[in-house]
PDB file of C-alpha atoms in Angstrom:
ATOM      1  CA  GLU A  29       5.430  34.161 103.496  1.00 62.00           C
ATOM      2  CA  ASN A  30       6.475  36.152 100.524  1.00 82.00           C
ATOM      3  CA  ALA A  31       9.611  33.657  99.572  1.00 85.00           C
ATOM      4  CA  ASN A  32       7.143  30.821  99.839  1.00 89.00           C
ATOM      5  CA  GLN A  33       4.851  32.502  97.165  1.00 90.00           C
ATOM      6  CA  LEU A  34       7.747  33.059  94.842  1.00 89.00           C
ATOM      7  CA  GLN A  35       9.283  29.400  95.386  1.00 91.00           C
ATOM      8  CA  GLU A  36       5.546  28.243  94.289  1.00 92.00           C
ATOM      9  CA  GLN A  37       5.331  30.735  91.037  1.00 92.00           C
ATOM     10  CA  LYS A  38       8.903  29.468  90.234  1.00 92.00           C
ATOM     11  CA  ASP A  39       8.083  25.982  90.411  1.00 93.00           C
ATOM     12  CA  SER A  40       4.892  26.366  88.210  1.00 94.00           C
ATOM     13  CA  LEU A  41       6.990  28.143  85.475  1.00 94.00           C
ATOM     14  CA  ALA A  42       9.416  25.622  85.709  1.00 94.00           C
ATOM     15  CA  GLN A  43       6.541  22.747  85.123  1.00 96.00           C
ATOM     16  CA  LYS A  44       5.171  24.533  82.334  1.00 95.00           C
ATOM     17  CA  LEU A  45       8.365  25.245  80.529  1.00 94.00           C
ATOM     18  CA  GLN A  46       9.198  21.408  80.685  1.00 96.00           C
ATOM     19  CA  GLU A  47       5.634  20.858  79.065  1.00 95.00           C
ATOM     20  CA  LYS A  48       6.099  24.066  76.480  1.00 95.00           C
ATOM     21  CA  ASP A  49       9.673  21.841  75.964  1.00 95.00           C
ATOM     22  CA  LEU A  50       7.844  18.326  75.329  1.00 96.00           C
ATOM     23  CA  ARG A  51       5.456  20.029  72.927  1.00 95.00           C
ATOM     24  CA  ASN A  52       8.132  21.752  71.086  1.00 95.00           C
ATOM     25  CA  THR A  53      10.164  18.607  70.755  1.00 96.00           C
ATOM     26  CA  GLU A  54       7.143  16.988  69.410  1.00 96.00           C
ATOM     27  CA  LEU A  55       6.383  19.785  66.898  1.00 96.00           C
ATOM     28  CA  GLU A  56       9.814  19.334  65.546  1.00 96.00           C
ATOM     29  CA  ALA A  57       9.317  15.839  65.172  1.00 97.00           C
ATOM     30  CA  GLN A  58       5.976  16.154  63.303  1.00 96.00           C
ATOM     31  CA  LEU A  59       7.451  18.801  61.103  1.00 96.00           C
ATOM     32  CA  SER A  60      10.790  17.039  59.883  1.00 97.00           C
ATOM     33  CA  ASP A  61       8.238  13.782  59.137  1.00 96.00           C
ATOM     34  CA  LEU A  62       6.257  15.813  57.282  1.00 95.00           C
ATOM     35  CA  GLU A  63       9.498  17.513  55.468  1.00 96.00           C
ATOM     36  CA  GLN A  64      10.538  13.913  54.557  1.00 96.00           C
ATOM     37  CA  ARG A  65       7.304  12.962  53.512  1.00 94.00           C
ATOM     38  CA  LEU A  66       7.038  16.176  51.280  1.00 93.00           C
ATOM     39  CA  GLU A  67      10.392  15.319  49.872  1.00 94.00           C
ATOM     40  CA  ASN A  68       9.519  11.702  49.004  1.00 93.00           C
ATOM     41  CA  SER A  69       6.580  12.924  47.271  1.00 91.00           C
ATOM     42  CA  GLN A  70       8.434  15.290  45.191  1.00 91.00           C
ATOM     43  CA  LEU A  71      10.861  12.492  44.303  1.00 94.00           C
ATOM     44  CA  GLU A  72       8.332  10.457  43.334  1.00 93.00           C
ATOM     45  CA  GLY A  73       6.452  12.883  41.400  1.00 91.00           C
ATOM     46  CA  GLU A  74       9.999  13.786  39.099  1.00 93.00           C
ATOM     47  CA  SER A  75      10.023   9.839  38.948  1.00 95.00           C
ATOM     48  CA  PHE A  76       7.091   9.510  37.746  1.00 95.00           C
ATOM     49  CA  ARG A  77       7.316  12.398  35.090  1.00 95.00           C
ATOM     50  CA  LYS A  78      10.346  10.915  33.783  1.00 96.00           C
ATOM     51  CA  SER A  79       9.077   7.354  33.325  1.00 96.00           C
ATOM     52  CA  LEU A  80       5.857   9.085  31.591  1.00 97.00           C
ATOM     53  CA  ARG A  81       8.556  11.202  29.299  1.00 97.00           C
ATOM     54  CA  SER A  82       9.978   7.447  28.072  1.00 97.00           C
ATOM     55  CA  LEU A  83       6.746   6.461  27.408  1.00 97.00           C
ATOM     56  CA  LEU A  84       6.092   9.917  25.132  1.00 98.00           C
ATOM     57  CA  ASP A  85       9.200   9.263  23.766  1.00 98.00           C
ATOM     58  CA  LEU A  86       8.188   5.564  22.582  1.00 97.00           C
ATOM     59  CA  LEU A  87       4.507   6.892  21.375  1.00 98.00           C
ATOM     60  CA  ASP A  88       6.772   9.184  19.441  1.00 98.00           C
ATOM     61  CA  GLY A  89       8.493   6.710  17.937  1.00 98.00           C
ATOM     62  CA  LYS A  90       5.128   4.494  16.991  1.00 98.00           C
ATOM     63  CA  ILE A  91       3.646   7.776  15.444  1.00 98.00           C
ATOM     64  CA  PHE A  92       6.880   7.814  13.247  1.00 98.00           C
ATOM     65  CA  GLU A  93       6.819   4.132  12.605  1.00 98.00           C
ATOM     66  CA  LEU A  94       2.725   4.363  11.735  1.00 98.00           C
ATOM     67  CA  THR A  95       3.782   7.296   9.590  1.00 98.00           C
ATOM     68  CA  GLU A  96       6.432   5.683   7.372  1.00 98.00           C
ATOM     69  CA  LEU A  97       3.978   2.360   6.961  1.00 98.00           C
ATOM     70  CA  ARG A  98       1.232   5.149   5.913  1.00 98.00           C
ATOM     71  CA  ASP A  99       3.665   6.531   3.421  1.00 98.00           C
ATOM     72  CA  ALA A 100       4.831   3.231   2.328  1.00 97.00           C
ATOM     73  CA  LEU A 101       1.170   2.426   1.683  1.00 97.00           C
ATOM     74  CA  ALA A 102       0.718   5.720  -0.227  1.00 97.00           C
ATOM     75  CA  LYS A 103       3.287   4.513  -2.424  1.00 97.00           C
ATOM     76  CA  LEU A 104       2.235   1.342  -3.192  1.00 95.00           C
ATOM     77  CA  ILE A 105      -1.170   2.138  -4.211  1.00 94.00           C
ATOM     78  CA  GLU A 106      -0.278   4.954  -6.592  1.00 93.00           C
ATOM     79  CA  SER A 107       2.717   2.531  -7.693  1.00 88.00           C
ATOM     80  CA  GLY A 108       0.481   0.755 -10.134  1.00 64.00           C
ATOM     81  CA  SER A 109      -2.078   2.935 -11.265  1.00 52.00           C
ATOM     82  CA  SER A 110      -0.612   4.474 -14.435  1.00 45.00           C
TER      83      SER A 110
ATOM     84  CA  GLU B  21      18.368  38.091  99.857  1.00 63.00           C
ATOM     85  CA  ASN B  22      16.966  34.733  99.342  1.00 82.00           C
ATOM     86  CA  ALA B  23      13.722  36.798  98.126  1.00 84.00           C
ATOM     87  CA  ASN B  24      15.638  38.590  95.551  1.00 88.00           C
ATOM     88  CA  GLN B  25      17.337  35.609  94.160  1.00 90.00           C
ATOM     89  CA  LEU B  26      14.243  33.797  93.826  1.00 89.00           C
ATOM     90  CA  GLN B  27      12.349  36.658  92.211  1.00 91.00           C
ATOM     91  CA  GLU B  28      15.527  36.784  89.346  1.00 92.00           C
ATOM     92  CA  GLN B  29      15.397  32.808  89.008  1.00 92.00           C
ATOM     93  CA  LYS B  30      11.341  33.636  87.918  1.00 92.00           C
ATOM     94  CA  ASP B  31      11.933  36.214  85.995  1.00 93.00           C
ATOM     95  CA  SER B  32      14.398  33.934  84.080  1.00 94.00           C
ATOM     96  CA  LEU B  33      12.001  31.079  83.656  1.00 94.00           C
ATOM     97  CA  ALA B  34       8.869  33.642  82.398  1.00 94.00           C
ATOM     98  CA  GLN B  35      11.436  35.104  79.568  1.00 96.00           C
ATOM     99  CA  LYS B  36      12.343  31.637  78.482  1.00 95.00           C
ATOM    100  CA  LEU B  37       8.468  30.402  78.800  1.00 94.00           C
ATOM    101  CA  GLN B  38       7.870  33.344  76.439  1.00 96.00           C
ATOM    102  CA  GLU B  39      10.611  32.440  74.169  1.00 95.00           C
ATOM    103  CA  LYS B  40       9.253  28.793  74.023  1.00 95.00           C
ATOM    104  CA  ASP B  41       5.732  30.269  73.368  1.00 95.00           C
ATOM    105  CA  LEU B  42       7.008  32.262  70.536  1.00 96.00           C
ATOM    106  CA  ARG B  43       9.143  29.111  68.794  1.00 96.00           C
ATOM    107  CA  ASN B  44       6.234  26.859  69.236  1.00 95.00           C
ATOM    108  CA  THR B  45       3.868  29.485  67.564  1.00 96.00           C
ATOM    109  CA  GLU B  46       6.248  29.509  64.737  1.00 97.00           C
ATOM    110  CA  LEU B  47       6.608  25.769  64.508  1.00 96.00           C
ATOM    111  CA  GLU B  48       2.827  25.629  64.489  1.00 96.00           C
ATOM    112  CA  ALA B  49       2.410  27.780  61.364  1.00 97.00           C
ATOM    113  CA  GLN B  50       5.209  25.697  59.770  1.00 96.00           C
ATOM    114  CA  LEU B  51       3.531  22.494  60.309  1.00 96.00           C
ATOM    115  CA  SER B  52       0.068  24.073  59.476  1.00 97.00           C
ATOM    116  CA  ASP B  53       1.767  25.281  55.853  1.00 96.00           C
ATOM    117  CA  LEU B  54       3.624  22.139  55.364  1.00 95.00           C
ATOM    118  CA  GLU B  55       0.266  19.853  55.639  1.00 96.00           C
ATOM    119  CA  GLN B  56      -1.624  22.359  53.367  1.00 96.00           C
ATOM    120  CA  ARG B  57       1.410  21.877  51.102  1.00 94.00           C
ATOM    121  CA  LEU B  58       1.413  18.008  51.045  1.00 93.00           C
ATOM    122  CA  GLU B  59      -2.716  18.298  50.724  1.00 94.00           C
ATOM    123  CA  ASN B  60      -2.138  20.388  47.732  1.00 93.00           C
ATOM    124  CA  SER B  61       0.627  18.281  45.970  1.00 91.00           C
ATOM    125  CA  GLN B  62      -2.150  15.144  46.782  1.00 91.00           C
ATOM    126  CA  LEU B  63      -4.672  16.731  45.345  1.00 94.00           C
ATOM    127  CA  GLU B  64      -2.508  17.575  42.196  1.00 92.00           C
ATOM    128  CA  GLY B  65      -1.233  14.164  41.913  1.00 91.00           C
ATOM    129  CA  GLU B  66      -5.009  12.684  41.341  1.00 93.00           C
ATOM    130  CA  SER B  67      -6.040  15.694  39.083  1.00 95.00           C
ATOM    131  CA  PHE B  68      -2.609  14.407  37.377  1.00 95.00           C
ATOM    132  CA  ARG B  69      -3.545  10.709  37.212  1.00 95.00           C
ATOM    133  CA  LYS B  70      -7.240  11.463  36.626  1.00 96.00           C
ATOM    134  CA  SER B  71      -6.226  13.392  33.335  1.00 96.00           C
ATOM    135  CA  LEU B  72      -3.884  10.763  32.374  1.00 97.00           C
ATOM    136  CA  ARG B  73      -6.811   7.871  32.814  1.00 97.00           C
ATOM    137  CA  SER B  74      -8.587  10.287  30.370  1.00 97.00           C
ATOM    138  CA  LEU B  75      -5.425  10.120  27.787  1.00 97.00           C
ATOM    139  CA  LEU B  76      -5.088   6.147  28.392  1.00 98.00           C
ATOM    140  CA  ASP B  77      -8.946   5.828  27.765  1.00 98.00           C
ATOM    141  CA  LEU B  78      -8.366   7.795  24.459  1.00 97.00           C
ATOM    142  CA  LEU B  79      -5.458   5.873  23.657  1.00 98.00           C
ATOM    143  CA  ASP B  80      -7.587   2.619  24.117  1.00 98.00           C
ATOM    144  CA  GLY B  81     -10.003   4.242  21.796  1.00 98.00           C
ATOM    145  CA  LYS B  82      -7.274   4.892  18.776  1.00 98.00           C
ATOM    146  CA  ILE B  83      -6.055   1.412  19.394  1.00 98.00           C
ATOM    147  CA  PHE B  84      -9.712   0.043  18.813  1.00 98.00           C
ATOM    148  CA  GLU B  85      -9.947   1.732  15.630  1.00 98.00           C
ATOM    149  CA  LEU B  86      -6.514   0.978  14.468  1.00 98.00           C
ATOM    150  CA  THR B  87      -7.616  -2.539  14.976  1.00 98.00           C
ATOM    151  CA  GLU B  88     -10.910  -2.012  13.018  1.00 98.00           C
ATOM    152  CA  LEU B  89      -8.879  -0.299  10.088  1.00 98.00           C
ATOM    153  CA  ARG B  90      -6.303  -3.258  10.061  1.00 98.00           C
ATOM    154  CA  ASP B  91      -9.372  -5.787   9.774  1.00 98.00           C
ATOM    155  CA  ALA B  92     -10.859  -4.056   7.040  1.00 97.00           C
ATOM    156  CA  LEU B  93      -7.429  -3.950   4.996  1.00 97.00           C
ATOM    157  CA  ALA B  94      -6.911  -7.465   5.867  1.00 97.00           C
ATOM    158  CA  LYS B  95     -10.716  -8.283   4.382  1.00 96.00           C
ATOM    159  CA  LEU B  96     -10.327  -6.386   1.773  1.00 95.00           C
ATOM    160  CA  ILE B  97      -6.761  -7.807   0.601  1.00 94.00           C
ATOM    161  CA  GLU B  98      -8.134 -11.273   0.969  1.00 93.00           C
ATOM    162  CA  SER B  99     -11.523  -9.933  -0.888  1.00 88.00           C
ATOM    163  CA  GLY B 100     -10.315 -10.407  -4.786  1.00 64.00           C
ATOM    164  CA  SER B 101      -7.977 -13.054  -4.149  1.00 52.00           C
ATOM    165  CA  SER B 102     -10.032 -16.353  -5.078  1.00 45.00           C
TER     166      SER B 102
ATOM    167  CA  GLU C   2     -12.092 -33.592 -67.447  1.00 63.00           C
ATOM    168  CA  ASN C   3     -10.738 -30.051 -66.469  1.00 82.00           C
ATOM    169  CA  ALA C   4     -13.883 -28.489 -65.395  1.00 84.00           C
ATOM    170  CA  ASN C   5     -14.283 -31.734 -62.878  1.00 88.00           C
ATOM    171  CA  GLN C   6     -10.747 -30.550 -61.500  1.00 90.00           C
ATOM    172  CA  LEU C   7     -11.815 -27.261 -61.199  1.00 88.00           C
ATOM    173  CA  GLN C   8     -14.773 -28.099 -59.580  1.00 90.00           C
ATOM    174  CA  GLU C   9     -13.206 -30.155 -56.667  1.00 92.00           C
ATOM    175  CA  GLN C  10     -10.567 -27.847 -56.524  1.00 92.00           C
ATOM    176  CA  LYS C  11     -13.198 -24.980 -55.996  1.00 92.00           C
ATOM    177  CA  ASP C  12     -15.075 -27.359 -53.403  1.00 93.00           C
ATOM    178  CA  SER C  13     -11.983 -28.099 -51.414  1.00 94.00           C
ATOM    179  CA  LEU C  14     -11.312 -24.087 -51.140  1.00 94.00           C
ATOM    180  CA  ALA C  15     -15.000 -23.388 -50.190  1.00 94.00           C
ATOM    181  CA  GLN C  16     -14.653 -25.975 -47.376  1.00 96.00           C
ATOM    182  CA  LYS C  17     -11.405 -24.420 -46.026  1.00 95.00           C
ATOM    183  CA  LEU C  18     -13.316 -20.970 -45.859  1.00 94.00           C
ATOM    184  CA  GLN C  19     -15.802 -22.371 -44.068  1.00 96.00           C
ATOM    185  CA  GLU C  20     -13.513 -23.916 -41.511  1.00 95.00           C
ATOM    186  CA  LYS C  21     -11.613 -20.897 -41.419  1.00 95.00           C
ATOM    187  CA  ASP C  22     -14.635 -19.125 -40.733  1.00 95.00           C
ATOM    188  CA  LEU C  23     -15.684 -20.786 -37.717  1.00 96.00           C
ATOM    189  CA  ARG C  24     -12.213 -20.589 -36.264  1.00 95.00           C
ATOM    190  CA  ASN C  25     -12.341 -16.985 -37.042  1.00 95.00           C
ATOM    191  CA  THR C  26     -15.279 -16.641 -35.273  1.00 96.00           C
ATOM    192  CA  GLU C  27     -14.283 -18.817 -32.386  1.00 96.00           C
ATOM    193  CA  LEU C  28     -11.189 -16.527 -31.979  1.00 96.00           C
ATOM    194  CA  GLU C  29     -13.101 -13.322 -31.917  1.00 96.00           C
ATOM    195  CA  ALA C  30     -15.224 -15.187 -29.131  1.00 97.00           C
ATOM    196  CA  GLN C  31     -12.341 -15.645 -27.357  1.00 96.00           C
ATOM    197  CA  LEU C  32     -11.033 -12.241 -27.953  1.00 96.00           C
ATOM    198  CA  SER C  33     -14.126 -10.526 -26.515  1.00 97.00           C
ATOM    199  CA  ASP C  34     -14.430 -12.956 -23.803  1.00 96.00           C
ATOM    200  CA  LEU C  35     -10.715 -12.210 -22.938  1.00 95.00           C
ATOM    201  CA  GLU C  36     -11.239  -8.285 -23.420  1.00 95.00           C
ATOM    202  CA  GLN C  37     -14.192  -8.239 -20.849  1.00 96.00           C
ATOM    203  CA  ARG C  38     -12.017 -10.155 -18.538  1.00 94.00           C
ATOM    204  CA  LEU C  39      -9.094  -7.717 -18.940  1.00 93.00           C
ATOM    205  CA  GLU C  40     -11.423  -4.621 -18.599  1.00 94.00           C
ATOM    206  CA  ASN C  41     -13.424  -6.593 -15.135  1.00 93.00           C
ATOM    207  CA  SER C  42      -9.790  -6.985 -13.935  1.00 90.00           C
ATOM    208  CA  GLN C  43      -9.215  -3.536 -14.327  1.00 91.00           C
ATOM    209  CA  LEU C  44     -12.211  -2.161 -12.940  1.00 94.00           C
ATOM    210  CA  GLU C  45     -11.605  -4.671  -9.729  1.00 92.00           C
ATOM    211  CA  GLY C  46      -8.422  -3.061  -9.602  1.00 91.00           C
ATOM    212  CA  GLU C  47      -9.519   0.284  -9.498  1.00 93.00           C
ATOM    213  CA  SER C  48     -12.187  -0.303  -7.107  1.00 94.00           C
ATOM    214  CA  PHE C  49      -9.140  -2.153  -4.884  1.00 94.00           C
ATOM    215  CA  ARG C  50      -7.061   1.093  -4.949  1.00 95.00           C
ATOM    216  CA  LYS C  51     -10.463   3.384  -4.406  1.00 96.00           C
ATOM    217  CA  SER C  52     -10.839   1.232  -1.212  1.00 96.00           C
ATOM    218  CA  LEU C  53      -7.247   1.200  -0.207  1.00 97.00           C
ATOM    219  CA  ARG C  54      -7.242   5.119  -0.416  1.00 97.00           C
ATOM    220  CA  SER C  55     -10.548   4.811   1.544  1.00 97.00           C
ATOM    221  CA  LEU C  56      -8.425   2.917   4.536  1.00 97.00           C
ATOM    222  CA  LEU C  57      -5.124   5.168   3.506  1.00 97.00           C
ATOM    223  CA  ASP C  58      -7.505   8.353   4.755  1.00 98.00           C
ATOM    224  CA  LEU C  59      -8.606   6.922   7.620  1.00 97.00           C
ATOM    225  CA  LEU C  60      -5.068   5.702   8.755  1.00 98.00           C
ATOM    226  CA  ASP C  61      -4.099   9.556   8.431  1.00 98.00           C
ATOM    227  CA  GLY C  62      -7.046  10.378  10.708  1.00 98.00           C
ATOM    228  CA  LYS C  63      -5.726   8.083  13.476  1.00 98.00           C
ATOM    229  CA  ILE C  64      -2.152   9.340  13.156  1.00 98.00           C
ATOM    230  CA  PHE C  65      -3.327  12.721  13.204  1.00 98.00           C
ATOM    231  CA  GLU C  66      -5.620  11.989  16.289  1.00 98.00           C
ATOM    232  CA  LEU C  67      -2.835   9.617  17.880  1.00 98.00           C
ATOM    233  CA  THR C  68      -0.133  13.081  17.457  1.00 98.00           C
ATOM    234  CA  GLU C  69      -2.993  15.160  19.219  1.00 98.00           C
ATOM    235  CA  LEU C  70      -3.114  12.399  21.721  1.00 98.00           C
ATOM    236  CA  ARG C  71       0.499  12.726  22.110  1.00 98.00           C
ATOM    237  CA  ASP C  72       0.600  16.286  22.398  1.00 98.00           C
ATOM    238  CA  ALA C  73      -1.798  16.415  24.896  1.00 97.00           C
ATOM    239  CA  LEU C  74       0.220  13.999  27.086  1.00 97.00           C
ATOM    240  CA  ALA C  75       3.202  16.341  26.537  1.00 97.00           C
ATOM    241  CA  LYS C  76       1.413  19.256  27.676  1.00 97.00           C
ATOM    242  CA  LEU C  77       0.295  17.313  30.838  1.00 95.00           C
ATOM    243  CA  ILE C  78       3.872  15.954  32.138  1.00 94.00           C
ATOM    244  CA  GLU C  79       5.039  19.424  31.583  1.00 93.00           C
ATOM    245  CA  SER C  80       2.280  21.371  33.229  1.00 88.00           C
ATOM    246  CA  GLY C  81       2.881  20.319  36.975  1.00 64.00           C
ATOM    247  CA  SER C  82       6.804  20.290  36.523  1.00 52.00           C
ATOM    248  CA  SER C  83       7.598  23.697  37.600  1.00 45.00           C
TER     249      SER C  83
ATOM    250  CA  GLU D  27     -16.977 -20.785 -71.080  1.00 63.00           C
ATOM    251  CA  ASN D  28     -17.976 -23.029 -67.824  1.00 82.00           C
ATOM    252  CA  ALA D  29     -14.327 -23.805 -67.197  1.00 84.00           C
ATOM    253  CA  ASN D  30     -13.477 -19.830 -67.124  1.00 88.00           C
ATOM    254  CA  GLN D  31     -16.657 -19.175 -64.932  1.00 90.00           C
ATOM    255  CA  LEU D  32     -15.119 -21.987 -62.561  1.00 88.00           C
ATOM    256  CA  GLN D  33     -11.577 -20.950 -62.577  1.00 90.00           C
ATOM    257  CA  GLU D  34     -12.904 -16.963 -61.652  1.00 92.00           C
ATOM    258  CA  GLN D  35     -14.882 -18.275 -58.681  1.00 92.00           C
ATOM    259  CA  LYS D  36     -11.945 -20.756 -57.698  1.00 92.00           C
ATOM    260  CA  ASP D  37      -9.552 -17.551 -57.599  1.00 93.00           C
ATOM    261  CA  SER D  38     -12.262 -15.310 -56.012  1.00 94.00           C
ATOM    262  CA  LEU D  39     -12.482 -18.406 -53.149  1.00 93.00           C
ATOM    263  CA  ALA D  40      -8.340 -18.553 -52.809  1.00 94.00           C
ATOM    264  CA  GLN D  41      -8.431 -14.911 -52.234  1.00 96.00           C
ATOM    265  CA  LYS D  42     -10.948 -15.103 -49.463  1.00 95.00           C
ATOM    266  CA  LEU D  43      -9.167 -17.671 -47.866  1.00 94.00           C
ATOM    267  CA  GLN D  44      -5.934 -15.799 -47.604  1.00 96.00           C
ATOM    268  CA  GLU D  45      -7.610 -12.828 -46.317  1.00 95.00           C
ATOM    269  CA  LYS D  46      -9.335 -15.176 -44.015  1.00 95.00           C
ATOM    270  CA  ASP D  47      -5.778 -16.636 -43.097  1.00 95.00           C
ATOM    271  CA  LEU D  48      -4.302 -12.822 -42.767  1.00 96.00           C
ATOM    272  CA  ARG D  49      -7.325 -11.948 -40.680  1.00 95.00           C
ATOM    273  CA  ASN D  50      -6.741 -15.359 -38.787  1.00 95.00           C
ATOM    274  CA  THR D  51      -3.435 -14.483 -37.934  1.00 96.00           C
ATOM    275  CA  GLU D  52      -3.988 -10.745 -36.658  1.00 96.00           C
ATOM    276  CA  LEU D  53      -6.337 -12.535 -34.461  1.00 96.00           C
ATOM    277  CA  GLU D  54      -4.296 -15.030 -32.701  1.00 96.00           C
ATOM    278  CA  ALA D  55      -1.820 -12.163 -32.183  1.00 97.00           C
ATOM    279  CA  GLN D  56      -4.095 -10.125 -30.879  1.00 96.00           C
ATOM    280  CA  LEU D  57      -5.232 -13.194 -28.226  1.00 96.00           C
ATOM    281  CA  SER D  58      -1.817 -13.860 -27.204  1.00 97.00           C
ATOM    282  CA  ASP D  59      -1.271  -9.970 -26.544  1.00 96.00           C
ATOM    283  CA  LEU D  60      -3.715  -9.949 -24.329  1.00 95.00           C
ATOM    284  CA  GLU D  61      -3.468 -13.558 -22.537  1.00 95.00           C
ATOM    285  CA  GLN D  62      -0.246 -12.107 -21.715  1.00 96.00           C
ATOM    286  CA  ARG D  63      -1.320  -9.154 -20.545  1.00 94.00           C
ATOM    287  CA  LEU D  64      -3.940 -10.727 -18.791  1.00 93.00           C
ATOM    288  CA  GLU D  65      -1.314 -12.720 -16.717  1.00 94.00           C
ATOM    289  CA  ASN D  66       0.666  -9.977 -16.138  1.00 93.00           C
ATOM    290  CA  SER D  67      -2.268  -8.109 -14.567  1.00 90.00           C
ATOM    291  CA  GLN D  68      -2.691 -11.271 -12.504  1.00 91.00           C
ATOM    292  CA  LEU D  69       0.958 -11.239 -11.195  1.00 94.00           C
ATOM    293  CA  GLU D  70       0.980  -7.736 -10.641  1.00 92.00           C
ATOM    294  CA  GLY D  71      -2.221  -8.190  -8.426  1.00 91.00           C
ATOM    295  CA  GLU D  72      -0.466 -11.057  -6.725  1.00 93.00           C
ATOM    296  CA  SER D  73       2.577  -9.258  -5.933  1.00 94.00           C
ATOM    297  CA  PHE D  74       0.464  -5.951  -5.071  1.00 94.00           C
ATOM    298  CA  ARG D  75      -1.639  -8.163  -2.520  1.00 95.00           C
ATOM    299  CA  LYS D  76       1.763  -9.963  -1.267  1.00 96.00           C
ATOM    300  CA  SER D  77       3.050  -6.086  -0.369  1.00 96.00           C
ATOM    301  CA  LEU D  78       0.130  -5.128   1.228  1.00 97.00           C
ATOM    302  CA  ARG D  79      -0.118  -8.109   3.436  1.00 97.00           C
ATOM    303  CA  SER D  80       4.004  -7.243   4.269  1.00 97.00           C
ATOM    304  CA  LEU D  81       2.262  -3.753   5.123  1.00 97.00           C
ATOM    305  CA  LEU D  82      -0.528  -5.511   6.983  1.00 97.00           C
ATOM    306  CA  ASP D  83       2.099  -7.197   8.990  1.00 98.00           C
ATOM    307  CA  LEU D  84       4.068  -4.355  10.140  1.00 97.00           C
ATOM    308  CA  LEU D  85       0.533  -2.527  10.911  1.00 98.00           C
ATOM    309  CA  ASP D  86       0.096  -5.550  13.103  1.00 98.00           C
ATOM    310  CA  GLY D  87       3.148  -5.041  15.216  1.00 98.00           C
ATOM    311  CA  LYS D  88       2.607  -1.341  15.516  1.00 98.00           C
ATOM    312  CA  ILE D  89      -0.638  -2.284  17.111  1.00 98.00           C
ATOM    313  CA  PHE D  90       1.001  -4.722  19.640  1.00 98.00           C
ATOM    314  CA  GLU D  91       3.738  -2.733  20.093  1.00 98.00           C
ATOM    315  CA  LEU D  92       1.214   0.479  20.874  1.00 98.00           C
ATOM    316  CA  THR D  93      -0.858  -1.938  22.993  1.00 98.00           C
ATOM    317  CA  GLU D  94       2.156  -2.628  25.078  1.00 98.00           C
ATOM    318  CA  LEU D  95       2.988   1.211  25.418  1.00 98.00           C
ATOM    319  CA  ARG D  96      -0.639   1.569  26.633  1.00 98.00           C
ATOM    320  CA  ASP D  97      -0.221  -1.264  29.405  1.00 98.00           C
ATOM    321  CA  ALA D  98       2.949   0.262  30.726  1.00 97.00           C
ATOM    322  CA  LEU D  99       1.225   3.529  30.780  1.00 97.00           C
ATOM    323  CA  ALA D 100      -1.788   1.976  32.728  1.00 97.00           C
ATOM    324  CA  LYS D 101       0.577   0.417  35.050  1.00 97.00           C
ATOM    325  CA  LEU D 102       2.464   3.446  35.693  1.00 95.00           C
ATOM    326  CA  ILE D 103      -0.817   5.646  36.615  1.00 94.00           C
ATOM    327  CA  GLU D 104      -1.850   3.050  38.890  1.00 93.00           C
ATOM    328  CA  SER D 105       1.509   2.294  40.505  1.00 88.00           C
ATOM    329  CA  GLY D 106       1.552   5.867  42.962  1.00 64.00           C
ATOM    330  CA  SER D 107      -2.228   5.481  43.421  1.00 52.00           C
ATOM    331  CA  SER D 108      -1.941   3.758  46.774  1.00 45.00           C
TER     332      SER D 108
END
């Protein structure tokens, strides 16, 4: 009688353990997926900032060239004033 | 004798189940943390793009004003040519 | 006889003087006209330069605003890098 | 007596004619000088406008390049939004 009860309890525990294992495997898969997405998101962010820095450098160049043009205009305006 | 063996197996299963539960709780906490970080990362990304769009609008304005200035200069140059 | 000759010479001189006077008046009118045109030309030139200086000031303003925009972009790019 | 008077008048006229001639020569020199200055002024004005047109072309180029940069920024901002 006692042995039968123990057998039932043991079977129940074995089944619960199996279910937990399954759930565990699922969670690990989700975790791995999220880690991958977060890493991709960070790589994309870095690539995005790198592209923005290139545009910033181009903008610096344009501002410098506009300043040169401004200086040439100033020089031209004053050249014939005397 | 058989009952003792079953009891041992049952105890072992119960301990494994407890360990799995612990691991499970850890995994769920990690998952929740990662989800939060991914969501924050996306919110930051949106906020970043929104700020960039504001700067783009400002740049549009500056280009428009430079074009107006260019037109005024063109008009001035041609005004006294006749 | 001598008096007649002198009278003729005198008349000839008087006529030449009259012609010179006419020519003189013409030259003075031309001179006055040219002086007026040169003065107008100089006034126009000054007015032109003044307008150019206003445009130069506007250009200075635009370059300054572009530089502010550039700084805001640089700040934004670096803000989320850490 | 009459002849003496005529001679005097004739001499006076001759002197006046000489003075007018001198004044005339002066006026023609001034006129020639002014014409030269006006022509130089116009040549300088044309040269000035030509230089201004070159600067205007440069400004056109800079505005075009800023617009290209603006388009690249807009494209970059929208690229990762989806």
